[in-house]
mmCIF file of C-alpha atoms in Angstrom:
data_model
loop_
_atom_site.group_PDB
_atom_site.id
_atom_site.type_symbol
_atom_site.label_atom_id
_atom_site.label_comp_id
_atom_site.label_asym_id
_atom_site.label_seq_id
_atom_site.Cartn_x
_atom_site.Cartn_y
_atom_site.Cartn_z
ATOM 1 C CA MET V 1 -11.741 13.697 -18.418
ATOM 2 C CA ALA V 2 -13.576 16.435 -16.662
ATOM 3 C CA CYS V 3 -12.315 18.222 -13.511
ATOM 4 C CA GLY V 4 -13.723 17.156 -10.391
ATOM 5 C CA SER V 5 -12.392 16.018 -7.012
ATOM 6 C CA TRP V 6 -10.559 12.594 -6.140
ATOM 7 C CA GLY V 7 -7.461 11.769 -4.532
ATOM 8 C CA LEU V 8 -5.109 10.621 -7.427
ATOM 9 C CA ALA V 9 -3.911 13.267 -9.741
ATOM 10 C CA SER V 10 -4.079 12.741 -13.363
ATOM 11 C CA LEU V 11 -1.210 11.601 -15.445
ATOM 12 C CA VAL V 12 -0.176 14.372 -17.962
ATOM 13 C CA PRO V 13 2.440 14.723 -20.546
ATOM 14 C CA SER V 14 4.067 17.806 -19.017
ATOM 15 C CA HIS V 15 6.810 15.428 -17.027
ATOM 16 C CA PRO V 16 9.338 13.446 -19.035
ATOM 17 C CA ARG V 17 7.708 10.290 -17.779
ATOM 18 C CA PHE V 18 4.615 11.075 -15.783
ATOM 19 C CA HIS V 19 3.558 14.042 -13.487
ATOM 20 C CA PHE V 20 0.389 14.819 -11.529
ATOM 21 C CA SER V 21 -0.301 18.264 -11.982
ATOM 22 C CA ARG V 22 -3.924 18.533 -11.213
ATOM 23 C CA VAL V 23 -7.015 17.088 -9.359
ATOM 24 C CA CYS V 24 -9.376 15.458 -11.974
ATOM 25 C CA HIS V 25 -12.361 13.066 -11.864
ATOM 26 C CA VAL V 26 -12.273 10.418 -14.029
ATOM 27 C CA HIS V 27 -15.268 8.939 -15.585
ATOM 28 C CA PHE V 28 -14.566 5.076 -16.213
ATOM 29 C CA HIS V 29 -16.161 3.483 -19.283
ATOM 30 C CA SER V 30 -16.480 -0.219 -20.245
ATOM 31 C CA LYS V 31 -13.258 0.220 -22.198
ATOM 32 C CA ASP V 32 -11.528 0.771 -18.745
ATOM 33 C CA PHE V 33 -12.202 -3.042 -17.863
ATOM 34 C CA MET V 34 -11.164 -6.393 -19.392
ATOM 35 C CA SER V 35 -14.733 -7.537 -19.377
ATOM 36 C CA THR V 36 -18.201 -6.143 -18.647
ATOM 37 C CA GLU V 37 -19.679 -9.348 -17.392
ATOM 38 C CA PRO V 38 -20.775 -8.949 -13.662
ATOM 39 C CA PHE V 39 -19.814 -12.523 -12.548
ATOM 40 C CA PHE V 40 -16.370 -13.857 -12.844
ATOM 41 C CA ASN V 41 -15.668 -17.609 -14.376
ATOM 42 C CA GLN V 42 -13.713 -20.104 -12.619
ATOM 43 C CA GLU V 43 -10.485 -19.265 -14.226
ATOM 44 C CA GLU V 44 -10.863 -15.492 -13.282
ATOM 45 C CA ARG V 45 -11.904 -16.393 -9.588
ATOM 46 C CA ASP V 46 -8.721 -18.545 -9.521
ATOM 47 C CA ALA V 47 -6.412 -15.733 -10.829
ATOM 48 C CA VAL V 48 -7.649 -13.346 -8.231
ATOM 49 C CA TYR V 49 -6.887 -15.736 -5.088
ATOM 50 C CA ARG V 50 -3.482 -16.743 -6.695
ATOM 51 C CA VAL V 51 -2.364 -13.012 -6.719
ATOM 52 C CA ILE V 52 -3.662 -12.513 -2.825
ATOM 53 C CA ARG V 53 -1.598 -15.831 -2.362
ATOM 54 C CA ALA V 54 1.562 -14.538 -4.005
ATOM 55 C CA ARG V 55 1.487 -10.999 -2.575
ATOM 56 C CA ARG V 56 4.464 -10.105 -0.684
ATOM 57 C CA ASP V 57 5.992 -7.386 1.080
ATOM 58 C CA ILE V 58 9.186 -6.492 -0.857
ATOM 59 C CA ARG V 59 12.324 -5.104 0.013
ATOM 60 C CA HIS V 60 14.853 -5.882 -2.686
ATOM 61 C CA PHE V 61 14.216 -4.232 -6.124
ATOM 62 C CA ILE V 62 16.332 -4.473 -9.499
ATOM 63 C CA PRO V 63 18.014 -0.915 -9.666
ATOM 64 C CA ASP V 64 17.951 1.435 -12.568
ATOM 65 C CA ARG V 65 14.925 0.011 -13.999
ATOM 66 C CA THR V 66 11.377 1.674 -15.033
ATOM 67 C CA ILE V 67 7.747 1.085 -15.206
ATOM 68 C CA PRO V 68 5.814 1.929 -18.376
ATOM 69 C CA ALA V 69 3.436 4.800 -17.530
ATOM 70 C CA ARG V 70 0.462 2.654 -18.790
ATOM 71 C CA VAL V 71 1.362 0.164 -16.123
ATOM 72 C CA LEU V 72 1.755 2.686 -13.437
ATOM 73 C CA GLU V 73 -1.450 4.124 -14.070
ATOM 74 C CA ARG V 74 -3.274 0.866 -13.910
ATOM 75 C CA ILE V 75 -1.823 0.502 -10.537
ATOM 76 C CA LEU V 76 -2.981 3.760 -9.656
ATOM 77 C CA ARG V 77 -6.282 3.398 -10.915
ATOM 78 C CA ALA V 78 -6.821 0.257 -9.070
ATOM 79 C CA ALA V 79 -6.100 2.123 -5.672
ATOM 80 C CA HIS V 80 -8.411 4.737 -6.338
ATOM 81 C CA GLN V 81 -11.122 2.163 -7.055
ATOM 82 C CA ALA V 82 -10.609 1.029 -3.440
ATOM 83 C CA PRO V 83 -13.688 1.174 -0.882
ATOM 84 C CA SER V 84 -13.793 4.080 1.478
ATOM 85 C CA VAL V 85 -15.942 4.746 4.311
ATOM 86 C CA GLY V 86 -18.849 7.375 3.117
ATOM 87 C CA LEU V 87 -17.239 7.424 -0.015
ATOM 88 C CA MET V 88 -14.736 10.034 1.338
ATOM 89 C CA GLN V 89 -11.537 8.950 -0.375
ATOM 90 C CA PRO V 90 -8.986 10.168 1.831
ATOM 91 C CA TRP V 91 -6.011 8.859 0.147
ATOM 92 C CA ARG V 92 -3.797 11.484 -1.523
ATOM 93 C CA ILE V 93 -0.776 9.918 -3.306
ATOM 94 C CA ILE V 94 2.316 11.828 -3.876
ATOM 95 C CA HIS V 95 4.534 10.288 -6.699
ATOM 96 C CA VAL V 96 8.119 11.305 -5.689
ATOM 97 C CA HIS V 97 10.085 12.293 -8.855
ATOM 98 C CA ASP V 98 13.017 14.218 -7.260
ATOM 99 C CA ARG V 99 16.037 12.287 -6.356
ATOM 100 C CA ALA V 100 17.277 14.637 -3.770
ATOM 101 C CA LEU V 101 13.773 14.411 -1.953
ATOM 102 C CA ARG V 102 13.841 10.505 -2.286
ATOM 103 C CA ASP V 103 17.420 10.682 -0.441
ATOM 104 C CA LYS V 104 16.054 12.789 1.889
ATOM 105 C CA LEU V 105 12.795 10.404 2.730
ATOM 106 C CA LYS V 106 15.425 7.269 2.838
ATOM 107 C CA ALA V 107 17.656 9.294 5.586
ATOM 108 C CA GLU V 108 14.341 9.747 7.575
ATOM 109 C CA VAL V 109 13.828 6.057 7.390
ATOM 110 C CA GLU V 110 16.963 5.096 8.328
ATOM 111 C CA LYS V 111 16.931 7.379 11.363
ATOM 112 C CA GLU V 112 13.534 5.436 12.545
ATOM 113 C CA ARG V 113 15.133 2.127 11.982
ATOM 114 C CA LEU V 114 18.179 2.848 14.126
ATOM 115 C CA ALA V 115 15.863 4.066 16.822
ATOM 116 C CA THR V 116 13.661 0.963 16.347
ATOM 117 C CA ALA V 117 16.826 -1.194 17.184
ATOM 118 C CA ASP V 118 17.501 0.734 19.998
ATOM 119 C CA ALA V 119 13.903 -0.129 21.145
ATOM 120 C CA LEU V 120 14.222 -3.994 20.652
ATOM 121 C CA GLY V 121 16.841 -4.663 23.188
ATOM 122 C CA GLY V 122 18.282 -8.209 22.985
ATOM 123 C CA ARG V 123 17.007 -8.482 19.145
ATOM 124 C CA GLN V 124 18.782 -5.415 18.155
ATOM 125 C CA ASP V 125 21.362 -7.164 16.259
ATOM 126 C CA ALA V 126 19.105 -9.442 14.526
ATOM 127 C CA PHE V 127 16.825 -6.518 13.514
ATOM 128 C CA LEU V 128 19.764 -4.704 12.027
ATOM 129 C CA LYS V 129 20.457 -7.358 9.497
ATOM 130 C CA LEU V 130 16.716 -7.257 8.003
ATOM 131 C CA LYS V 131 16.331 -4.952 5.060
ATOM 132 C CA VAL V 132 13.595 -2.680 5.622
ATOM 133 C CA GLU V 133 13.197 -0.599 2.662
ATOM 134 C CA GLY V 134 13.984 -0.333 -1.076
ATOM 135 C CA ILE V 135 13.724 3.402 -1.425
ATOM 136 C CA ALA V 136 17.363 3.824 -3.286
ATOM 137 C CA GLU V 137 16.667 1.087 -5.920
ATOM 138 C CA CYS V 138 12.890 0.887 -6.585
ATOM 139 C CA ALA V 139 11.812 1.914 -9.938
ATOM 140 C CA GLU V 140 8.908 4.486 -8.274
ATOM 141 C CA LEU V 141 8.526 5.959 -5.022
ATOM 142 C CA LEU V 142 5.157 6.934 -3.585
ATOM 143 C CA VAL V 143 3.788 8.065 -0.416
ATOM 144 C CA MET V 144 0.444 7.391 0.865
ATOM 145 C CA VAL V 145 -0.988 10.426 2.726
ATOM 146 C CA MET V 146 -4.260 10.497 4.517
ATOM 147 C CA ALA V 147 -6.077 13.916 3.716
ATOM 148 C CA PRO V 148 -7.167 16.778 6.095
ATOM 149 C CA ASP V 149 -10.483 15.302 7.574
ATOM 150 C CA ASP V 150 -13.448 16.532 5.215
ATOM 151 C CA GLY V 151 -16.107 16.271 7.861
ATOM 152 C CA THR V 152 -17.605 12.706 6.388
ATOM 153 C CA VAL V 153 -20.026 11.611 9.147
ATOM 154 C CA LEU V 154 -21.800 8.537 7.401
ATOM 155 C CA GLY V 155 -20.310 5.350 8.557
ATOM 156 C CA ARG V 156 -17.589 7.045 10.886
ATOM 157 C CA ARG V 157 -19.370 9.151 13.512
ATOM 158 C CA THR V 158 -17.714 7.146 16.505
ATOM 159 C CA LEU V 159 -14.242 6.145 14.574
ATOM 160 C CA PRO V 160 -13.655 9.087 12.323
ATOM 161 C CA ARG V 161 -9.777 8.735 12.278
ATOM 162 C CA GLU V 162 -9.905 4.978 12.192
ATOM 163 C CA MET V 163 -12.125 4.854 9.340
ATOM 164 C CA ALA V 164 -10.024 7.306 7.422
ATOM 165 C CA ILE V 165 -6.904 5.260 7.841
ATOM 166 C CA SER V 166 -8.933 1.820 6.935
ATOM 167 C CA SER V 167 -9.792 3.611 3.825
ATOM 168 C CA CYS V 168 -6.342 4.543 2.813
ATOM 169 C CA ALA V 169 -5.105 0.751 3.697
ATOM 170 C CA CYS V 170 -7.781 -0.409 1.243
ATOM 171 C CA ALA V 171 -6.296 1.891 -1.424
ATOM 172 C CA ILE V 172 -2.916 0.402 -0.519
ATOM 173 C CA GLU V 173 -3.827 -3.154 -0.634
ATOM 174 C CA ASN V 174 -5.660 -2.681 -3.970
ATOM 175 C CA MET V 175 -2.258 -1.070 -5.062
ATOM 176 C CA TRP V 176 -0.227 -4.097 -3.719
ATOM 177 C CA LEU V 177 -2.371 -6.444 -5.601
ATOM 178 C CA ALA V 178 -2.351 -4.856 -8.712
ATOM 179 C CA ALA V 179 1.101 -4.594 -8.595
ATOM 180 C CA ARG V 180 1.604 -8.124 -8.163
ATOM 181 C CA ALA V 181 -0.429 -8.881 -10.790
ATOM 182 C CA GLU V 182 1.653 -6.879 -13.104
ATOM 183 C CA ASN V 183 4.627 -8.792 -11.802
ATOM 184 C CA LEU V 184 6.058 -6.016 -9.830
ATOM 185 C CA GLY V 185 7.060 -5.598 -6.268
ATOM 186 C CA LEU V 186 5.789 -3.235 -3.678
ATOM 187 C CA GLY V 187 6.935 -2.457 -0.366
ATOM 188 C CA TRP V 188 5.108 -0.663 2.307
ATOM 189 C CA VAL V 189 7.848 1.322 4.706
ATOM 190 C CA SER V 190 6.402 2.532 7.855
ATOM 191 C CA PHE V 191 9.784 3.394 9.701
ATOM 192 C CA PHE V 192 9.511 7.174 9.754
ATOM 193 C CA ASP V 193 8.337 9.934 11.834
ATOM 194 C CA PRO V 194 5.169 11.304 10.003
ATOM 195 C CA ARG V 195 5.748 14.865 11.034
ATOM 196 C CA GLN V 196 9.191 14.825 9.556
ATOM 197 C CA VAL V 197 7.850 13.285 6.349
ATOM 198 C CA ALA V 198 4.812 15.714 6.115
ATOM 199 C CA GLY V 199 7.307 18.408 6.344
ATOM 200 C CA LEU V 200 9.266 17.108 3.656
ATOM 201 C CA LEU V 201 6.415 16.689 1.335
ATOM 202 C CA GLY V 202 4.709 20.083 2.109
ATOM 203 C CA CYS V 203 1.712 18.649 3.654
ATOM 204 C CA PRO V 204 -0.975 20.614 5.219
ATOM 205 C CA ASP V 205 -0.921 20.568 9.141
ATOM 206 C CA THR V 206 -3.750 17.831 9.462
ATOM 207 C CA ALA V 207 -2.629 15.700 6.560
ATOM 208 C CA GLU V 208 -0.786 12.706 7.787
ATOM 209 C CA PRO V 209 1.594 10.445 5.821
ATOM 210 C CA LEU V 210 1.031 6.799 6.502
ATOM 211 C CA ALA V 211 3.087 4.731 4.038
ATOM 212 C CA ILE V 212 6.255 5.103 1.840
ATOM 213 C CA LEU V 213 5.643 2.657 -0.961
ATOM 214 C CA CYS V 214 8.492 1.242 -3.020
ATOM 215 C CA LEU V 215 7.474 0.108 -6.432
ATOM 216 C CA GLY V 216 9.461 -1.633 -9.141
ATOM 217 C CA PRO V 217 10.630 -4.906 -10.910
ATOM 218 C CA VAL V 218 12.278 -7.773 -8.977
ATOM 219 C CA GLU V 219 14.448 -10.667 -9.398
ATOM 220 C CA SER V 220 11.755 -13.153 -7.719
ATOM 221 C CA PHE V 221 9.220 -13.030 -5.312
ATOM 222 C CA PRO V 222 9.709 -15.130 -1.987
ATOM 223 C CA PRO V 223 7.571 -18.101 -1.394
ATOM 224 C CA ALA V 224 6.689 -16.742 1.930
ATOM 225 C CA PRO V 225 6.699 -13.385 3.968
ATOM 226 C CA LEU V 226 10.431 -12.329 4.511
ATOM 227 C CA LEU V 227 9.923 -11.917 8.249
ATOM 228 C CA ALA V 228 8.852 -15.584 8.617
ATOM 229 C CA LEU V 229 11.668 -16.729 6.108
ATOM 230 C CA GLN V 230 14.330 -15.005 8.100
ATOM 231 C CA GLY V 231 13.092 -16.320 11.423
ATOM 232 C CA TRP V 232 11.848 -12.953 13.021
ATOM 233 C CA ARG V 233 8.437 -13.952 13.574
ATOM 234 C CA GLU V 234 6.078 -17.198 12.498
ATOM 235 C CA GLU V 235 2.704 -16.809 10.862
ATOM 236 C CA LYS V 236 -0.333 -17.653 12.399
ATOM 237 C CA ALA V 237 -2.942 -19.995 11.154
ATOM 238 C CA LEU V 238 -6.448 -18.775 10.438
ATOM 239 C CA GLU V 239 -7.729 -21.306 12.835
ATOM 240 C CA ALA V 240 -5.913 -19.376 15.566
ATOM 241 C CA LEU V 241 -7.533 -16.040 14.623
ATOM 242 C CA LEU V 242 -11.048 -17.118 13.746
ATOM 243 C CA TYR V 243 -13.476 -16.859 16.754
ATOM 244 C CA HIS V 244 -17.131 -17.846 16.902
ATOM 245 C CA ASP V 245 -19.576 -15.378 18.524
ATOM 246 C CA ARG V 246 -17.298 -14.042 21.296
ATOM 247 C CA TYR V 247 -14.080 -12.950 21.200
ATOM 248 C CA GLY V 248 -11.663 -15.696 21.970
ATOM 249 C CA GLU V 249 -14.132 -18.519 21.601
ATOM 250 C CA GLU V 250 -13.090 -21.354 19.516
ATOM 251 C CA PRO V 251 -15.877 -23.415 17.727
ATOM 252 C CA ALA V 252 -17.688 -25.960 19.352
ATOM 253 C CA PRO V 253 -17.203 -29.546 18.341
ATOM 254 C CA PRO V 254 -18.929 -30.948 15.648
ATOM 255 C CA GLU V 255 -22.008 -33.117 16.724
ATOM 256 C CA GLY V 256 -21.347 -36.610 17.575
ATOM 257 C CA GLY V 257 -17.817 -36.016 18.674
ATOM 258 C CA VAL V 258 -14.891 -35.959 16.721
#
């Protein structure tokens, strides 16, 4: 492992479990992958689509559980293998070990949860019944921070901030799918003031926390998104969101009529 620059600090044994202590570049070899074949067989393709369908935003975790270091590393490597605009790799992942810091992050989320409830008017009571985070009981707590702008122009001259955020979101999605493949739950918590969380984490002034990520073992995975199951909001069908040639235009009927 040779020193260089990337957004994910290496795992080293200085922490009793695992600790991110320095920024390193990882050279990937064929042994890092299950297969070196460039194309996937049907079984492999089916597994990918199954993981995508089964992914859920998790709020309930089994408390007092741990994740093996090798599994956590696989999930973090999956995040780091995400695409990024201009290869800017703006993700910085902070692994929260300090229990007191975890408690402070939970308190920040609770403040925003109550503020959100106040803003919902007539749906306040229904919202307060929803569980919006699993910070206290999840096995591992991670925070996705968007790094200060490094000046990358390629691919983001007209949308610099949007492309940096999108790149971080790709890393989160990779992490989410990898966690699901490992039969672990992951929950994306967005109820927080980024300025307050940045202060707690000692972030540079222009770095921005985007997500608090709760990761850990679960009793089960819900068959559908929790907000849909709890009657908060219905999912839209793909057909309602897929347009053709112009925004809002539905496909033309097939030739010869229906």
